[in-house]
Amino acid sequence: MAANLSQHFARRLVINLPQPVSNRLAQLGSTTTLQLLHGLDRILEDDIYVASYPRSGNTWTRFILAYLIHGTNDTLDSRTIESTVPDIHTSVNRINQQTSRRLIKIHEPLLDACPRVIYVHRDYREALVSFWHFERRNECFAGTFSEFVRSPAT
């Protein structure tokens, strides 16, 4: 838990850095930045990243990939999916323990740092409505959809 909090803090810190420091990070290259932001020990040539904007079908795609890998005889749920296609935001230790053919869920647009990418695309209007419902369901936003679209959080 502490590692996840420190990684979250590091991501927020990097996002809010003054421009000269952000420019220095850009000079490091996206591969190094990806490793720094998420705590990956290494990026392997056979890593496959499942990338998307939030609420765009990433989890659905992870289930499809897991069933392709393990077959349909295994029952998968939201907990067991993490062992097959772990989320880079919550399962960095698990990812670092894997040695090859890693499938990794990611939301950041660091696609040039990823050796292979499955990019999941959803119409932005549908993703935005889904995100609004998600935020309301989790009591993170209580306003109307119009207010949500105009809020600085989106």
Tab-separated table of C-alpha atoms in Angstrom:
chain	number	residue	atom	x	y	z
A	1	MET	CA	0.000	0.000	0.000
A	2	ALA	CA	2.808	2.415	0.886
A	3	ALA	CA	4.506	1.749	-2.469
A	4	ASN	CA	1.280	2.549	-4.320
A	5	LEU	CA	0.854	5.771	-2.343
A	6	SER	CA	4.419	6.840	-3.062
A	7	GLN	CA	3.993	6.061	-6.773
A	8	HIS	CA	0.740	8.009	-6.822
A	9	PHE	CA	2.496	10.911	-5.118
A	10	ALA	CA	5.374	10.722	-7.625
A	11	ARG	CA	2.934	10.822	-10.569
A	12	ARG	CA	1.145	13.855	-9.133
A	13	LEU	CA	4.478	15.515	-8.422
A	14	VAL	CA	5.743	15.004	-11.967
A	15	ILE	CA	2.497	16.267	-13.484
A	16	ASN	CA	2.669	19.469	-11.418
A	17	LEU	CA	6.388	20.170	-11.800
A	18	PRO	CA	7.525	23.560	-13.078
A	19	GLN	CA	8.068	23.670	-16.836
A	20	PRO	CA	11.924	23.495	-16.807
A	21	VAL	CA	11.839	20.309	-14.680
A	22	SER	CA	9.107	18.786	-16.843
A	23	ASN	CA	11.239	19.519	-19.903
A	24	ARG	CA	14.174	17.709	-18.266
A	25	LEU	CA	11.954	14.657	-17.708
A	26	ALA	CA	10.988	14.767	-21.380
A	27	GLN	CA	14.711	14.624	-22.224
A	28	LEU	CA	14.998	11.395	-20.221
A	29	GLY	CA	12.777	9.692	-22.758
A	30	SER	CA	9.375	8.139	-22.353
A	31	THR	CA	10.749	4.694	-21.422
A	32	THR	CA	12.627	6.086	-18.416
A	33	THR	CA	9.650	8.271	-17.522
A	34	LEU	CA	7.345	5.226	-17.656
A	35	GLN	CA	9.672	3.363	-15.304
A	36	LEU	CA	9.991	6.324	-12.923
A	37	LEU	CA	6.275	7.060	-12.778
A	38	HIS	CA	5.170	3.513	-12.122
A	39	GLY	CA	8.099	1.835	-10.406
A	40	LEU	CA	8.757	-0.764	-13.097
A	41	ASP	CA	12.109	-2.515	-12.702
A	42	ARG	CA	12.428	-2.906	-16.460
A	43	ILE	CA	10.519	-2.778	-19.714
A	44	LEU	CA	10.777	-6.024	-21.655
A	45	GLU	CA	10.713	-6.357	-25.447
A	46	ASP	CA	7.777	-8.779	-25.252
A	47	ASP	CA	5.662	-6.612	-22.926
A	48	ILE	CA	2.205	-5.870	-24.295
A	49	TYR	CA	0.382	-2.855	-22.887
A	50	VAL	CA	-3.414	-2.623	-22.997
A	51	ALA	CA	-3.883	1.148	-23.163
A	52	SER	CA	-7.004	3.278	-23.162
A	53	TYR	CA	-8.649	6.350	-21.774
A	54	PRO	CA	-10.506	5.440	-18.548
A	55	ARG	CA	-14.001	3.982	-19.035
A	56	SER	CA	-13.227	2.902	-22.593
A	57	GLY	CA	-13.382	-0.898	-22.374
A	58	ASN	CA	-9.928	-1.729	-20.997
A	59	THR	CA	-11.273	-4.214	-18.434
A	60	TRP	CA	-13.481	-5.864	-21.056
A	61	THR	CA	-10.429	-6.261	-23.302
A	62	ARG	CA	-8.414	-7.695	-20.384
A	63	PHE	CA	-11.064	-10.394	-19.892
A	64	ILE	CA	-10.968	-11.302	-23.595
A	65	LEU	CA	-7.160	-11.604	-23.485
A	66	ALA	CA	-7.269	-13.683	-20.291
A	67	TYR	CA	-9.784	-16.102	-21.830
A	68	LEU	CA	-7.619	-16.375	-24.957
A	69	ILE	CA	-4.593	-17.223	-22.810
A	70	HIS	CA	-6.246	-19.564	-20.285
A	71	GLY	CA	-9.159	-20.943	-22.262
A	72	THR	CA	-12.821	-20.729	-21.396
A	73	ASN	CA	-12.769	-23.462	-18.743
A	74	ASP	CA	-11.357	-21.083	-16.136
A	75	THR	CA	-13.756	-18.751	-14.377
A	76	LEU	CA	-12.376	-15.242	-14.244
A	77	ASP	CA	-13.523	-12.353	-12.117
A	78	SER	CA	-12.206	-8.896	-11.325
A	79	ARG	CA	-9.757	-10.294	-8.740
A	80	THR	CA	-8.297	-13.091	-10.854
A	81	ILE	CA	-7.938	-10.846	-13.912
A	82	GLU	CA	-5.147	-9.025	-12.051
A	83	SER	CA	-2.980	-12.155	-12.194
A	84	THR	CA	-3.254	-12.348	-16.007
A	85	VAL	CA	-3.357	-8.680	-17.044
A	86	PRO	CA	-2.297	-6.618	-14.018
A	87	ASP	CA	-3.030	-2.903	-13.719
A	88	ILE	CA	0.180	-0.858	-13.688
A	89	HIS	CA	-1.421	1.512	-11.159
A	90	THR	CA	-2.192	-1.146	-8.524
A	91	SER	CA	-0.024	-4.212	-9.230
A	92	VAL	CA	3.529	-3.000	-9.930
A	93	ASN	CA	5.066	-5.625	-7.617
A	94	ARG	CA	3.251	-8.407	-9.486
A	95	ILE	CA	4.386	-6.987	-12.838
A	96	ASN	CA	8.005	-6.741	-11.655
A	97	GLN	CA	7.904	-10.422	-10.607
A	98	GLN	CA	6.821	-11.576	-14.073
A	99	THR	CA	9.665	-12.558	-16.381
A	100	SER	CA	8.178	-12.573	-19.885
A	101	ARG	CA	5.034	-12.114	-22.003
A	102	ARG	CA	3.676	-9.544	-19.609
A	103	LEU	CA	0.274	-8.063	-20.422
A	104	ILE	CA	-0.071	-4.743	-18.580
A	105	LYS	CA	-3.057	-2.389	-18.252
A	106	ILE	CA	-2.183	1.310	-18.515
A	107	HIS	CA	-4.043	4.604	-18.960
A	108	GLU	CA	-1.141	6.991	-19.629
A	109	PRO	CA	-0.481	8.001	-23.234
A	110	LEU	CA	3.193	6.941	-23.164
A	111	LEU	CA	2.641	4.697	-26.154
A	112	ASP	CA	6.072	5.291	-27.672
A	113	ALA	CA	7.630	3.840	-24.496
A	114	CYS	CA	5.686	0.603	-24.805
A	115	PRO	CA	7.183	-2.068	-27.085
A	116	ARG	CA	3.741	-3.369	-28.103
A	117	VAL	CA	0.365	-1.776	-27.507
A	118	ILE	CA	-3.248	-2.816	-27.820
A	119	TYR	CA	-4.994	0.530	-27.863
A	120	VAL	CA	-8.663	0.355	-26.877
A	121	HIS	CA	-10.674	3.204	-28.353
A	122	ARG	CA	-14.185	4.266	-27.465
A	123	ASP	CA	-16.110	7.246	-28.756
A	124	TYR	CA	-15.140	10.061	-26.383
A	125	ARG	CA	-18.784	11.066	-25.827
A	126	GLU	CA	-19.677	7.585	-24.589
A	127	ALA	CA	-16.549	7.423	-22.416
A	128	LEU	CA	-17.388	10.800	-20.880
A	129	VAL	CA	-20.953	9.743	-20.026
A	130	SER	CA	-19.634	6.488	-18.553
A	131	PHE	CA	-17.066	8.418	-16.509
A	132	TRP	CA	-19.794	10.777	-15.207
A	133	HIS	CA	-21.902	7.796	-14.066
A	134	PHE	CA	-18.812	6.209	-12.499
A	135	GLU	CA	-17.972	9.400	-10.566
A	136	ARG	CA	-21.572	9.795	-9.365
A	137	ARG	CA	-21.798	6.134	-8.331
A	138	ASN	CA	-18.602	6.507	-6.292
A	139	GLU	CA	-19.827	9.805	-4.818
A	140	CYS	CA	-16.926	11.761	-6.316
A	141	PHE	CA	-19.181	14.149	-8.226
A	142	ALA	CA	-22.776	15.109	-7.420
A	143	GLY	CA	-23.613	17.583	-10.190
A	144	THR	CA	-25.409	17.307	-13.490
A	145	PHE	CA	-23.754	16.044	-16.654
A	146	SER	CA	-23.520	19.620	-17.950
A	147	GLU	CA	-21.697	20.674	-14.758
A	148	PHE	CA	-19.429	17.644	-15.032
A	149	VAL	CA	-18.393	18.485	-18.585
A	150	ARG	CA	-17.552	22.054	-17.547
A	151	SER	CA	-15.784	21.130	-14.305
A	152	PRO	CA	-11.984	21.342	-14.089
A	153	ALA	CA	-11.849	17.669	-12.969
A	154	THR	CA	-12.656	16.459	-16.463
